[in-house]
Tab-separated table of C-alpha atoms in Angstrom:
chain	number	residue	atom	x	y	z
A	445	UNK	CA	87.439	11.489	121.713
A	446	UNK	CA	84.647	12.370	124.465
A	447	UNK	CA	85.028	13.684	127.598
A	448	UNK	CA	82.632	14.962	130.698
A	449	UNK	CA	84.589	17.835	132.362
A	450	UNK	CA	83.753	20.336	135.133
A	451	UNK	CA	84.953	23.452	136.287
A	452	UNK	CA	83.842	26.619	138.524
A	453	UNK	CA	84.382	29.084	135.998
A	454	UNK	CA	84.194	28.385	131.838
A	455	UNK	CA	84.625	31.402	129.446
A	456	UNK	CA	84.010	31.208	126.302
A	457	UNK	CA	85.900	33.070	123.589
A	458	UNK	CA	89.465	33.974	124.325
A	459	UNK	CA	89.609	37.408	122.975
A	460	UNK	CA	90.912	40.346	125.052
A	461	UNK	CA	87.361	39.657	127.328
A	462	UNK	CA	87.670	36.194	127.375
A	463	UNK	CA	91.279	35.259	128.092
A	464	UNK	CA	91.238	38.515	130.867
A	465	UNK	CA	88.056	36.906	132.920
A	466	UNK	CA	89.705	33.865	133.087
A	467	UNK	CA	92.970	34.717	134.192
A	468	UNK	CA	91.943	36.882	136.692
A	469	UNK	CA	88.816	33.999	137.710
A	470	UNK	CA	92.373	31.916	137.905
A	471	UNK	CA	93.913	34.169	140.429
A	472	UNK	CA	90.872	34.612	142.674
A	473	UNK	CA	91.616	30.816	143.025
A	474	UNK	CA	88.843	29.389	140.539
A	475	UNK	CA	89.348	26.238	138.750
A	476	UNK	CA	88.828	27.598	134.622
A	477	UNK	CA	88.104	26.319	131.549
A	478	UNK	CA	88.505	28.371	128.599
A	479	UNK	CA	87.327	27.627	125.288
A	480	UNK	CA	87.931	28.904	121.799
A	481	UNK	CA	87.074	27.756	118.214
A	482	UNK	CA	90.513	29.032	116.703
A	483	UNK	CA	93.878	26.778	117.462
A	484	UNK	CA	95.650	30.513	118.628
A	485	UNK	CA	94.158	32.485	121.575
A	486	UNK	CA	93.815	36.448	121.296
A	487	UNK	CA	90.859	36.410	119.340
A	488	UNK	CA	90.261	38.348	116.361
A	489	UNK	CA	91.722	41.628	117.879
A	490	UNK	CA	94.846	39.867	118.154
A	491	UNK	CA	94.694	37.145	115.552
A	492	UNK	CA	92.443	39.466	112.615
A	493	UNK	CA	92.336	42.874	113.767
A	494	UNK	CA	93.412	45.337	115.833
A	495	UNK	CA	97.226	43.756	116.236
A	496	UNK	CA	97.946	43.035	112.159
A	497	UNK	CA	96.317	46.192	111.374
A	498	UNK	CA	98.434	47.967	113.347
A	499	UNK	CA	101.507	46.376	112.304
A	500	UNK	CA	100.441	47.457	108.850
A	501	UNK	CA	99.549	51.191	109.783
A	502	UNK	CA	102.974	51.152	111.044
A	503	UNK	CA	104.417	50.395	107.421
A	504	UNK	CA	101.920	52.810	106.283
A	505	UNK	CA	103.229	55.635	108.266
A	506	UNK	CA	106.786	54.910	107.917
A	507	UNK	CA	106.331	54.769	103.993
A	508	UNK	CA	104.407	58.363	104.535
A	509	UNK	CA	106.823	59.898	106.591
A	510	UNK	CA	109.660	58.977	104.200
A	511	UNK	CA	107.403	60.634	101.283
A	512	UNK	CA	106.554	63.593	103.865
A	513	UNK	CA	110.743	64.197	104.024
A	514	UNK	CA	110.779	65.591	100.106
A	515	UNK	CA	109.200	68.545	101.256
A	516	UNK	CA	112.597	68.974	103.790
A	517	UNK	CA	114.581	68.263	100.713
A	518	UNK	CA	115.368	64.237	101.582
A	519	UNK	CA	114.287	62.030	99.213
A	520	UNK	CA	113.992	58.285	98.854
A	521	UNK	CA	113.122	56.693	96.276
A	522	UNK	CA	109.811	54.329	96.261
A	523	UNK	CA	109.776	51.361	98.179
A	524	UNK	CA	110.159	48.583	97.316
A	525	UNK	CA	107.405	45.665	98.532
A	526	UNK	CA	108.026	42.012	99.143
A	527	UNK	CA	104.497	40.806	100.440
A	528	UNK	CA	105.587	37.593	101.114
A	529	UNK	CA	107.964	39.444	103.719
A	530	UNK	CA	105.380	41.924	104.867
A	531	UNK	CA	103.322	38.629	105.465
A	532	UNK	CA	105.900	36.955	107.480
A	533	UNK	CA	106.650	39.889	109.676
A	534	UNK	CA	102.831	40.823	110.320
A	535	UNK	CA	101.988	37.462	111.375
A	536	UNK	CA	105.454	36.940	113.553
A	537	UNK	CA	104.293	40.004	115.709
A	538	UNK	CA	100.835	38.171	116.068
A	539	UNK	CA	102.233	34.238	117.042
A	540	UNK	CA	104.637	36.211	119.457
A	541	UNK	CA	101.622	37.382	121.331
A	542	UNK	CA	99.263	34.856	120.840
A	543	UNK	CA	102.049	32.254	122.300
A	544	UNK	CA	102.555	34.536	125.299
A	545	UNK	CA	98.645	34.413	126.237
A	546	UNK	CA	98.870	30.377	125.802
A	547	UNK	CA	101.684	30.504	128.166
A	548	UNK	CA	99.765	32.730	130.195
A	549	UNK	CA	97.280	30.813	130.390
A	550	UNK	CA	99.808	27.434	131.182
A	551	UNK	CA	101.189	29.352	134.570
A	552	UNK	CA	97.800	29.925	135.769
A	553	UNK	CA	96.520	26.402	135.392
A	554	UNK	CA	93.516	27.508	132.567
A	555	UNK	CA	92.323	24.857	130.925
A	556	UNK	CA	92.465	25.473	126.995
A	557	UNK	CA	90.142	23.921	125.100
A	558	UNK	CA	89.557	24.310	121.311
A	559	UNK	CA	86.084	24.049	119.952
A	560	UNK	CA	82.831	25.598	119.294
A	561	UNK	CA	80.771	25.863	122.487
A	562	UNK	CA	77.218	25.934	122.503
A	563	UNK	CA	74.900	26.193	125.693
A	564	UNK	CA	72.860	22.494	125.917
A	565	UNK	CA	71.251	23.702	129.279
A	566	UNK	CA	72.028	26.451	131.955
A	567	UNK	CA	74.740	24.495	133.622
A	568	UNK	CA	76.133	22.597	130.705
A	569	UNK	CA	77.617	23.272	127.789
A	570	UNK	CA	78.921	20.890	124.364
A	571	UNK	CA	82.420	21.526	122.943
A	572	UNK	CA	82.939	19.946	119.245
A	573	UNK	CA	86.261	19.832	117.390
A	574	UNK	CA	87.096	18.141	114.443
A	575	UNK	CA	88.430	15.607	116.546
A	576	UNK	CA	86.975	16.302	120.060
A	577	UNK	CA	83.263	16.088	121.538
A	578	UNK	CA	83.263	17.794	125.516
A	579	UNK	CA	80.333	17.728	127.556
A	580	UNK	CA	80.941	20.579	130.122
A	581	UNK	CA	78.967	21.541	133.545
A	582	UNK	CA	80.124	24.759	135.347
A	583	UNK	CA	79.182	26.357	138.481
A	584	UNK	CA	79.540	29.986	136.630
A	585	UNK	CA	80.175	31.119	132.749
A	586	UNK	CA	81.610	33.670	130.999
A	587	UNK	CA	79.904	34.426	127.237
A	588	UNK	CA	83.217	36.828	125.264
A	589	UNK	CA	82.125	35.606	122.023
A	590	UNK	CA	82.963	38.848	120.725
A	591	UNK	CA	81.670	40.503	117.288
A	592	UNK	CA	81.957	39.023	113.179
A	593	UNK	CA	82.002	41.205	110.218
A	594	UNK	CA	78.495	42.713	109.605
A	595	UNK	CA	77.482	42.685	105.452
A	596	UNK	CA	75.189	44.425	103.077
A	597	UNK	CA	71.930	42.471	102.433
A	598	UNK	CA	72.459	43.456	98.850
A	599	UNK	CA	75.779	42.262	97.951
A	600	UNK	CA	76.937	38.564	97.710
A	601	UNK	CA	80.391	38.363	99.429
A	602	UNK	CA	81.775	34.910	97.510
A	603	UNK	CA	83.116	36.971	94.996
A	604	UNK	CA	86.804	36.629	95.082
A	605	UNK	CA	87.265	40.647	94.235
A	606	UNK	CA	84.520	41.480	97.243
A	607	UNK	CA	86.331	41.122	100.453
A	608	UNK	CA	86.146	41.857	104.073
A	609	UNK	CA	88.763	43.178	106.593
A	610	UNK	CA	90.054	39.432	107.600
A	611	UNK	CA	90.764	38.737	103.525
A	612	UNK	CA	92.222	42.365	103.507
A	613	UNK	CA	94.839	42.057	106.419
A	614	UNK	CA	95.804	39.035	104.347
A	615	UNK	CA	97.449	41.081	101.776
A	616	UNK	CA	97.171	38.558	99.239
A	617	UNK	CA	97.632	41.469	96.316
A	618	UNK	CA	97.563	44.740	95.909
A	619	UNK	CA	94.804	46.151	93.906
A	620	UNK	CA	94.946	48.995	91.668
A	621	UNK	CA	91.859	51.048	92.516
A	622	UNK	CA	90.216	49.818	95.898
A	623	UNK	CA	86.972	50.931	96.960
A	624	UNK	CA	86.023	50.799	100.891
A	625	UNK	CA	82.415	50.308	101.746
A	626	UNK	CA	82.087	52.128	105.027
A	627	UNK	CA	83.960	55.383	106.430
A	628	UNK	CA	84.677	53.573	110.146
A	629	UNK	CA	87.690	52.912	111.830
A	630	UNK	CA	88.082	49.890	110.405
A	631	UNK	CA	87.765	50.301	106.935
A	632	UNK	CA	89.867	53.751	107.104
A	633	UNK	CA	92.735	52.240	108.897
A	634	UNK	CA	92.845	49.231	105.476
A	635	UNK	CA	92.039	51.833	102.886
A	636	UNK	CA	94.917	53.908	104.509
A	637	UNK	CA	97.247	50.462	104.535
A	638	UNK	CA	96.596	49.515	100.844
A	639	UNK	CA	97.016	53.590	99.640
A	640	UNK	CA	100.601	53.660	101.145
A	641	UNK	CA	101.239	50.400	99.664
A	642	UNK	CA	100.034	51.671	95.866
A	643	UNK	CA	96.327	51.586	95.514
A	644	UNK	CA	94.267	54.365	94.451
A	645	UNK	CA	91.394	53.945	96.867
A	646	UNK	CA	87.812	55.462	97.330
A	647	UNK	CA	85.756	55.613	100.430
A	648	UNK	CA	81.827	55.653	100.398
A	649	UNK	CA	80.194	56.300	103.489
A	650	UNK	CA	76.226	56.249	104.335
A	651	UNK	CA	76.545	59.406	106.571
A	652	UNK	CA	77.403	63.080	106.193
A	653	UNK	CA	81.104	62.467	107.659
A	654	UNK	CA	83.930	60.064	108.303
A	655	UNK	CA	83.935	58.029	111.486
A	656	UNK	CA	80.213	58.893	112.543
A	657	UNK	CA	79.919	58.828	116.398
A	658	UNK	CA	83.508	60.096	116.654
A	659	UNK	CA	83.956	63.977	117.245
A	660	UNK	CA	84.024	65.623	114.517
A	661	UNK	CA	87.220	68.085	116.035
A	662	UNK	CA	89.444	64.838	115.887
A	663	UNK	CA	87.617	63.394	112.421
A	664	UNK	CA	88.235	67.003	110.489
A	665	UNK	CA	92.299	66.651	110.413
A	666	UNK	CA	92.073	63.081	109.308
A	667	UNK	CA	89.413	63.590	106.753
A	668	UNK	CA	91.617	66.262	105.330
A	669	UNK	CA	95.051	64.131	105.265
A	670	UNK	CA	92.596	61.653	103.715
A	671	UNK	CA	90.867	63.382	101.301
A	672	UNK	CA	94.756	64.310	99.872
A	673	UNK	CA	95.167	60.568	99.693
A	674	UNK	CA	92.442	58.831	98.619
A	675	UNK	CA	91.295	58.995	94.931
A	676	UNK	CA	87.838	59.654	96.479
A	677	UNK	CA	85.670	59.997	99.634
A	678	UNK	CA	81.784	59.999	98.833
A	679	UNK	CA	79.842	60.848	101.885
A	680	UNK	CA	75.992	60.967	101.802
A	681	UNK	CA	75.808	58.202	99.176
A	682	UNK	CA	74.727	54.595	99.188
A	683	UNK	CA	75.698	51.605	97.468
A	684	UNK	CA	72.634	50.089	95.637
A	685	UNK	CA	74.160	47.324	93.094
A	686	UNK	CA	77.769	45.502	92.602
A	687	UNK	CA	78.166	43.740	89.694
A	688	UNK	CA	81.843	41.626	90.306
A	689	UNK	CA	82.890	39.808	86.504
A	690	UNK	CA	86.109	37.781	86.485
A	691	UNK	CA	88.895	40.388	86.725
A	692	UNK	CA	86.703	43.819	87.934
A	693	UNK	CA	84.107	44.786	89.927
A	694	UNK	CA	81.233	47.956	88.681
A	695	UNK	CA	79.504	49.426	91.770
A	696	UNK	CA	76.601	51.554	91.414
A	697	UNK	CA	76.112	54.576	93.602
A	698	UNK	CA	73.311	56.993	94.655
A	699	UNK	CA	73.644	59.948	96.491
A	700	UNK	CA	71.053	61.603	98.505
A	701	UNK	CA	69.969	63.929	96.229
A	702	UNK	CA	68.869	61.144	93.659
A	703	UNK	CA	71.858	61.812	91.347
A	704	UNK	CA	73.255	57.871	90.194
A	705	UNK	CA	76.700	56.746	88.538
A	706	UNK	CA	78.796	53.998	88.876
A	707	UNK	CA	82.451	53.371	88.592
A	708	UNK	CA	84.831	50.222	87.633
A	709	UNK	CA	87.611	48.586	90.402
A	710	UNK	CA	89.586	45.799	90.922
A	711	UNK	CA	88.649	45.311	94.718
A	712	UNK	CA	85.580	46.192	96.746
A	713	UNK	CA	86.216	45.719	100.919
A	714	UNK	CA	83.248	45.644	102.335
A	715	UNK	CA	83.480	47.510	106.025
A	716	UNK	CA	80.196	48.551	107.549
A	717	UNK	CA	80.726	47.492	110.989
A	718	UNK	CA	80.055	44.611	113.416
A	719	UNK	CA	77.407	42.366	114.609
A	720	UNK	CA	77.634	40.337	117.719
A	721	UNK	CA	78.635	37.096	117.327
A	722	UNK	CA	76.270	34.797	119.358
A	723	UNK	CA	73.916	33.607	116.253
A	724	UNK	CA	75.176	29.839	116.799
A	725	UNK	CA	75.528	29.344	120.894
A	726	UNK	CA	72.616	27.733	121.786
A	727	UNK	CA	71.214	30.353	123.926
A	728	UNK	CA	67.531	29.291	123.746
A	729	UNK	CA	68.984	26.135	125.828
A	730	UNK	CA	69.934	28.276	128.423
A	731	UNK	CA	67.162	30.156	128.858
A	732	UNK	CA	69.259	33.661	127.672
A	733	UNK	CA	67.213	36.727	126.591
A	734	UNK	CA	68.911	37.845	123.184
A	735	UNK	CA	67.940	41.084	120.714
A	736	UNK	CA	66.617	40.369	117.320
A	737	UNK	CA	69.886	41.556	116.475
A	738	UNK	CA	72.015	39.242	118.657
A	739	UNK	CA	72.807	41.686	121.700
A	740	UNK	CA	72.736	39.856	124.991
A	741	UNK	CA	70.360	41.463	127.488
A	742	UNK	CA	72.399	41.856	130.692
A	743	UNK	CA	72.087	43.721	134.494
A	744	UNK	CA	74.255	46.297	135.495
A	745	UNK	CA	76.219	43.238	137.026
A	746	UNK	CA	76.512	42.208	133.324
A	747	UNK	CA	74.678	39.254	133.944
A	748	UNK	CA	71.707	37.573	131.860
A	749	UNK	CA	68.714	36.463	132.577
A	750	UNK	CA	70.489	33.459	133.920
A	751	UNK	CA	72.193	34.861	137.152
A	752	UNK	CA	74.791	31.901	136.684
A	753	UNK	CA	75.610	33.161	133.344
């Protein structure tokens, strides 16, 4: 089906940014469309990030504190998992949420469209779907495409064994020795999921520390409840070769004072960050200054280089 639609305002992406600009474009009395590729609103926060993860921490901490209670002379015995339950609940907590933006969205009159947008001029935009093709004009936009995972030039990720946070949250097993690529939020908060679940996990991080950019005063208690946790944490060191077979995966390392090894695991997640996620909107069609790296040049208005947009 095609359709020629109009609105005042159209945001695209309906991630905590997207889905907040338009309802609050909504209740300054604007007629909105809002448009995401995904059938669920919340974006990946809600839908692959910071929501599951959390709701996995929480099992993490719970299963910690219970171990913690030996030391006051309580003590359990090991927990039992059901990952087809631990599934269930996780994504329950997410459809609960990502149902109450739709309805959201429903009381304020936002138009929900699902698609990928991409930017055919500065005033119009094309919508596809599997099913759908939208040609949309707007008086105003709203670009929230938000961030995808960043890789490693050097590694191939289809590999089954070499995942990324989305495939992690998934919890489709639990590996016995995990090793997370990257010593950011991101990949600490899975490595610390899959350790309280039963895998011996190593960190490798680039830098001198954990968390670089975060201060160090917060970092030092973590990195020592870590280190106590983890099977490893290599800081200072690089990854320079993976070689995934059908069943393991052997990683070569290099620290930076030359020395080389390499060790054997049944998992490699692959968490070095974000890039922004703008590579397939069209913005050459609207005239939109970009970095070589993606980032949208904006005004302290947060506009582009299209005042419109």
């Amino acid at each position: 089906m095609s359709e020629n639609l109009h609105a005042e305002v159209v945001v695209i992406g309906a991630g905590p940014g997207g889905y907040a600009a338009a309802f609050r474009a909504a209740d300054l009395g604007k007629q909105v469309i809002l448009i995401d590729k995904d059938e669920a609103l919340g974006g990946v926060c809600l839908n692959r990030g910071c929501i599951p993860s959390k709701a996995l921490l929480h099992l993490a901490k719970v299963i910690g504190d219970a171990k913690d209670l030996g030391k006051a002379g309580v003590t359990f015995a090991d927990p039992e998992l059901d990952l087809n339950t631990i599934r269930s609940w996780k994504e329950s907590a997410v459809s609960k949420l990502s149902n109450g933006i739709a309805q959201l969205a429903k009381v304020r009159n936002v138009q929900v469209l699902q698609g990928t947008a991409a930017f055919a001029s500065p005033t119009q935009l094309t919508v596809k779907s599997e099913n759908d093709h939208h040609t949309i004009t707007f008086d105003n936009c709203i670009i929230a495409t938000g961030s995808i995972a960043a890789g490693i030039p050097i590694i191939a990720t289809d590999h089954p064994l070499i995942i990324n946070s989305t495939v992690a949250l998934k919890l489709e097993d639990i590996p016995k020795r995990l090793l997370v690529i990257g010593g950011g939020y991101i990949g600490l908060e899975m490595g610390s999921v899959y350790n309280a679940l039963g895998s011996q996990v190593t960190v490798v991080e680039f830098m001198p520390c954990l968390l670089p950019g975060a201060d160090e005063d917060l970092v030092k208690p973590l990195a020592r409840k870590l280190k106590k946790s983890f099977e490893n944490i290599y800081l200072s060191m690089k990854v320079t070769k993976i070689e995934p077979d059908d069943n393991e995966v052997t990683v070569h390392f290099e620290g930076t004072d030359g020395k080389e090894f390499s060790e054997i695991y049944d998992t490699v997640l692959i968490s070095v960050g974000r890039k922004p996620n703008t590579a397939n909107l069209g913005l050459e069609n609207a005239d939109i200054k970009a970095t070589d790296q993606g980032y949208i040049s904006v005004n302290e208005k947060r506009q582009t280089s299209v005042s419109n947009i």
